[in-house]
Amino acid sequence: DLVKIDVENHELHVIKGALSALNKFQPLVFLEIRRQKSYLKKILEIMPEFYKLYHPSEHALLTIKDKLPWDVLFVPTSNVCTYENDFD
């Protein structure tokens, strides 16, 4: 399952409202962050801990220290192996 969140600077509010569903269903979350580290930091503070942050087109793990893309992909740890192996 995949959730795409692109709501022009309201992504944080959507995630806050969706936390119960994210915890229950653990979908992939495709999220627009507009390369803003401060915005991503706020999102990382509330995202469930079982999510890993990826660059969606490079299929590589991201950290807050990396140069950020316009969009990011959160992958639940239960799907990390599947996600990474799909691109080998």
Coordinates of N, CA, C and O in Angstrom, one line a residue:
D1 N 0.8 -1.2 0.0 CA 0.0 0.0 0.0 C 0.9 1.2 0.0 O 2.0 1.2 0.5
L2 N 0.4 2.3 -0.6 CA 1.1 3.5 -0.7 C 0.2 4.7 -0.4 O -0.9 4.8 -0.8
V3 N 0.7 5.7 0.4 CA 0.0 6.9 0.6 C 0.9 8.0 0.1 O 2.1 8.1 0.4
K4 N 0.3 8.9 -0.8 CA 1.1 10.0 -1.3 C 0.5 11.3 -0.6 O -0.7 11.5 -0.7
I5 N 1.4 12.1 -0.1 CA 1.0 13.3 0.7 C 1.7 14.5 0.0 O 2.9 14.6 0.1
D6 N 0.9 15.3 -0.6 CA 1.3 16.5 -1.3 C 0.2 17.6 -1.2 O -0.6 17.7 -2.0
V7 N 0.3 18.3 -0.1 CA -0.8 19.2 0.3 C -0.3 20.6 0.6 O -0.8 21.3 1.5
E8 N 0.8 21.0 -0.1 CA 1.3 22.4 -0.1 C 1.4 22.9 1.3 O 0.7 23.7 1.8
N9 N 2.5 22.4 2.0 CA 2.9 22.9 3.3 C 2.0 22.4 4.5 O 2.1 22.9 5.6
H10 N 1.1 21.4 4.2 CA 0.3 20.9 5.3 C 0.5 19.4 5.5 O -0.3 18.8 6.2
E11 N 1.6 18.9 5.0 CA 2.0 17.5 5.1 C 2.1 17.1 6.6 O 1.6 16.0 7.0
L12 N 2.6 18.0 7.4 CA 2.8 17.7 8.8 C 1.4 17.4 9.5 O 1.3 16.5 10.3
H13 N 0.5 18.2 9.1 CA -0.9 18.1 9.7 C -1.5 16.8 9.3 O -2.2 16.1 10.0
V14 N -1.3 16.4 8.0 CA -1.9 15.2 7.5 C -1.3 14.0 8.2 O -2.0 13.1 8.6
I15 N 0.1 14.0 8.4 CA 0.7 12.9 9.1 C 0.2 12.8 10.5 O -0.1 11.7 11.0
K16 N 0.1 13.9 11.2 CA -0.4 13.9 12.6 C -1.8 13.3 12.6 O -2.1 12.4 13.5
G17 N -2.6 13.6 11.7 CA -4.0 13.0 11.6 C -4.0 11.6 11.2 O -5.0 10.9 11.5
A18 N -3.0 11.1 10.5 CA -2.9 9.8 10.0 C -2.1 8.8 10.8 O -1.9 7.6 10.4
L19 N -1.6 9.2 12.0 CA -0.7 8.4 12.7 C -1.3 7.0 13.1 O -0.6 6.0 13.0
S20 N -2.5 7.0 13.5 CA -3.2 5.7 13.8 C -3.2 4.8 12.6 O -2.8 3.6 12.7
A21 N -3.5 5.3 11.5 CA -3.5 4.5 10.2 C -2.1 4.0 9.8 O -1.9 2.9 9.4
L22 N -1.2 5.0 10.0 CA 0.2 4.6 9.6 C 0.7 3.5 10.5 O 1.4 2.6 10.1
N23 N 0.4 3.6 11.8 CA 0.8 2.5 12.7 C 0.1 1.2 12.5 O 0.8 0.1 12.5
K24 N -1.1 1.3 12.1 CA -1.9 0.0 11.9 C -1.6 -0.6 10.6 O -1.3 -1.8 10.5
F25 N -1.5 0.1 9.5 CA -1.4 -0.5 8.1 C 0.0 -0.4 7.6 O 0.3 -1.1 6.6
Q26 N 0.9 0.5 8.1 CA 2.3 0.6 7.7 C 2.5 0.7 6.2 O 3.3 -0.1 5.6
P27 N 1.8 1.6 5.5 CA 2.0 1.8 4.1 C 3.3 2.5 3.8 O 3.9 3.1 4.7
L28 N 3.8 2.4 2.5 CA 4.8 3.3 2.1 C 4.2 4.7 2.1 O 3.0 4.9 1.8
V29 N 5.0 5.7 2.4 CA 4.5 7.1 2.4 C 5.4 7.9 1.5 O 6.6 8.1 1.8
F30 N 4.9 8.4 0.4 CA 5.6 9.3 -0.5 C 5.2 10.7 -0.1 O 4.0 11.1 -0.1
L31 N 6.2 11.5 0.2 CA 5.9 12.8 0.8 C 6.7 13.9 0.2 O 7.9 13.8 0.0
E32 N 6.1 15.0 -0.1 CA 6.8 16.2 -0.7 C 7.3 17.0 0.5 O 6.6 17.4 1.4
I33 N 8.6 17.3 0.4 CA 9.3 18.1 1.5 C 10.0 19.3 0.9 O 10.5 20.1 1.7
R34 N 10.0 19.4 -0.4 CA 10.6 20.6 -1.1 C 12.0 20.9 -0.6 O 12.4 22.0 -0.5
R35 N 12.8 19.8 -0.4 CA 14.2 19.9 0.0 C 14.4 20.7 1.3 O 15.5 21.2 1.5
Q36 N 13.4 20.8 2.1 CA 13.6 21.6 3.4 C 13.9 20.8 4.6 O 13.1 20.0 5.1
K37 N 15.2 20.9 5.0 CA 15.6 20.1 6.2 C 14.8 20.4 7.4 O 14.5 19.5 8.2
S38 N 14.6 21.6 7.7 CA 13.8 22.0 8.9 C 12.4 21.3 8.9 O 11.9 20.9 9.9
Y39 N 11.8 21.3 7.7 CA 10.5 20.7 7.6 C 10.6 19.2 7.8 O 9.8 18.6 8.5
L40 N 11.6 18.6 7.2 CA 11.8 17.1 7.4 C 12.1 16.8 8.8 O 11.6 15.8 9.3
K41 N 12.8 17.6 9.5 CA 13.1 17.3 10.9 C 11.8 17.2 11.7 O 11.6 16.4 12.6
K42 N 10.9 18.1 11.5 CA 9.6 18.1 12.2 C 8.8 16.8 11.9 O 8.2 16.3 12.7
I43 N 8.9 16.4 10.6 CA 8.2 15.2 10.2 C 8.8 14.0 10.9 O 8.1 13.1 11.4
L44 N 10.1 14.0 10.9 CA 10.8 12.8 11.5 C 10.5 12.7 13.0 O 10.5 11.6 13.5
E45 N 10.2 13.8 13.6 CA 9.9 13.8 15.1 C 8.6 13.1 15.4 O 8.4 12.5 16.4
I46 N 7.7 13.1 14.4 CA 6.4 12.5 14.6 C 6.1 11.1 13.9 O 5.2 10.4 14.2
M47 N 6.9 10.9 12.9 CA 6.8 9.6 12.1 C 7.0 8.4 13.0 O 8.0 8.5 13.9
P48 N 6.3 7.4 12.9 CA 6.6 6.2 13.7 C 8.0 5.7 13.5 O 8.5 5.8 12.3
E49 N 8.6 5.2 14.5 CA 10.0 4.8 14.5 C 10.3 3.7 13.5 O 11.5 3.5 13.1
F50 N 9.3 2.9 13.1 CA 9.6 1.8 12.2 C 9.8 2.2 10.8 O 10.1 1.3 9.9
Y51 N 9.7 3.5 10.4 CA 9.9 3.9 9.1 C 11.3 4.3 8.8 O 12.0 4.9 9.7
K52 N 11.8 3.9 7.6 CA 13.1 4.3 7.1 C 12.9 5.3 6.0 O 12.0 5.2 5.2
L53 N 13.8 6.3 5.9 CA 13.7 7.4 4.9 C 14.6 7.1 3.7 O 15.8 6.8 3.8
Y54 N 14.0 7.1 2.5 CA 14.6 6.8 1.3 C 14.5 8.0 0.3 O 13.5 8.7 0.3
H55 N 15.5 8.0 -0.6 CA 15.4 8.9 -1.8 C 14.6 8.1 -2.8 O 15.0 7.0 -3.2
P56 N 13.5 8.6 -3.3 CA 12.6 7.8 -4.1 C 13.2 7.4 -5.5 O 12.8 6.3 -6.0
S57 N 14.0 8.2 -6.1 CA 14.5 7.9 -7.4 C 15.8 7.1 -7.4 O 16.2 6.4 -8.3
E58 N 16.6 7.3 -6.3 CA 17.9 6.7 -6.2 C 17.8 5.4 -5.4 O 18.8 4.6 -5.3
H59 N 16.7 5.1 -4.7 CA 16.5 3.9 -3.9 C 17.5 3.8 -2.9 O 18.0 2.7 -2.6
A60 N 17.9 4.9 -2.3 CA 19.0 4.9 -1.3 C 18.5 5.5 0.0 O 17.6 6.4 0.0
L61 N 19.0 4.9 1.1 CA 18.6 5.5 2.4 C 19.1 7.0 2.5 O 20.1 7.3 2.0
L62 N 18.3 7.8 3.2 CA 18.6 9.2 3.4 C 18.8 9.5 4.9 O 18.1 8.8 5.7
T63 N 19.6 10.5 5.2 CA 19.6 11.0 6.5 C 19.4 12.5 6.4 O 19.4 13.1 5.3
I64 N 19.2 13.2 7.5 CA 18.9 14.6 7.5 C 20.2 15.4 7.1 O 20.1 16.5 6.6
K65 N 21.3 14.7 7.1 CA 22.6 15.4 6.7 C 22.8 15.3 5.2 O 23.6 16.1 4.7
D66 N 22.0 14.5 4.5 CA 22.2 14.4 3.0 C 21.5 15.5 2.3 O 20.7 16.2 2.8
K67 N 22.0 15.7 1.1 CA 21.3 16.7 0.2 C 19.9 16.1 -0.1 O 19.8 14.9 -0.6
L68 N 18.9 16.8 0.2 CA 17.5 16.2 0.1 C 16.9 16.4 -1.3 O 17.1 17.5 -1.9
P69 N 16.1 15.4 -1.7 CA 15.4 15.6 -2.9 C 14.1 16.4 -2.6 O 13.8 16.7 -1.5
W70 N 13.3 16.7 -3.7 CA 12.1 17.4 -3.5 C 11.1 16.5 -2.8 O 10.3 17.0 -1.9
D71 N 11.0 15.2 -3.0 CA 10.1 14.3 -2.4 C 11.0 13.2 -1.7 O 12.1 12.9 -2.1
V72 N 10.4 12.6 -0.7 CA 11.0 11.5 0.0 C 10.1 10.3 0.1 O 8.9 10.5 -0.1
L73 N 10.6 9.2 0.4 CA 9.8 8.0 0.6 C 10.1 7.4 1.9 O 11.2 7.1 2.3
F74 N 9.1 7.2 2.7 CA 9.2 6.5 4.0 C 8.8 5.0 3.8 O 7.7 4.8 3.3
V75 N 9.7 4.1 4.1 CA 9.4 2.7 4.0 C 9.4 2.0 5.3 O 10.4 2.2 6.1
P76 N 8.3 1.3 5.7 CA 8.3 0.6 7.0 C 9.4 -0.5 7.0 O 9.6 -1.1 5.9
T77 N 10.0 -0.7 8.1 CA 11.1 -1.7 8.2 C 10.6 -3.1 7.8 O 11.4 -3.9 7.3
S78 N 9.3 -3.4 7.9 CA 8.8 -4.7 7.4 C 8.9 -4.8 5.9 O 8.9 -6.0 5.4
N79 N 9.0 -3.7 5.2 CA 9.1 -3.8 3.7 C 10.5 -3.4 3.2 O 10.7 -3.4 2.0
V80 N 11.4 -3.1 4.0 CA 12.7 -2.6 3.5 C 13.4 -3.6 2.6 O 13.9 -3.2 1.5
C81 N 13.5 -4.8 3.0 CA 14.1 -5.9 2.2 C 13.4 -6.0 0.8 O 14.1 -6.0 -0.2
T82 N 12.1 -6.0 0.8 CA 11.4 -6.0 -0.5 C 11.7 -4.8 -1.3 O 11.9 -4.9 -2.5
Y83 N 11.6 -3.6 -0.7 CA 11.8 -2.4 -1.5 C 13.3 -2.4 -2.0 O 13.4 -2.1 -3.2
E84 N 14.3 -2.7 -1.3 CA 15.6 -2.7 -1.7 C 15.9 -3.7 -2.8 O 16.6 -3.5 -3.8
N85 N 15.3 -4.9 -2.6 CA 15.6 -6.0 -3.6 C 14.9 -5.8 -4.9 O 15.3 -6.3 -5.9
D86 N 13.8 -5.0 -4.9 CA 13.1 -4.7 -6.2 C 14.0 -3.9 -7.2 O 13.7 -3.9 -8.4
F87 N 15.1 -3.4 -6.7 CA 15.9 -2.5 -7.6 C 17.3 -3.0 -7.8 O 18.1 -2.3 -8.3
D88 N 17.6 -4.2 -7.3 CA 18.9 -4.8 -7.6 C 19.0 -5.3 -9.0 O 18.2 -5.6 -9.7

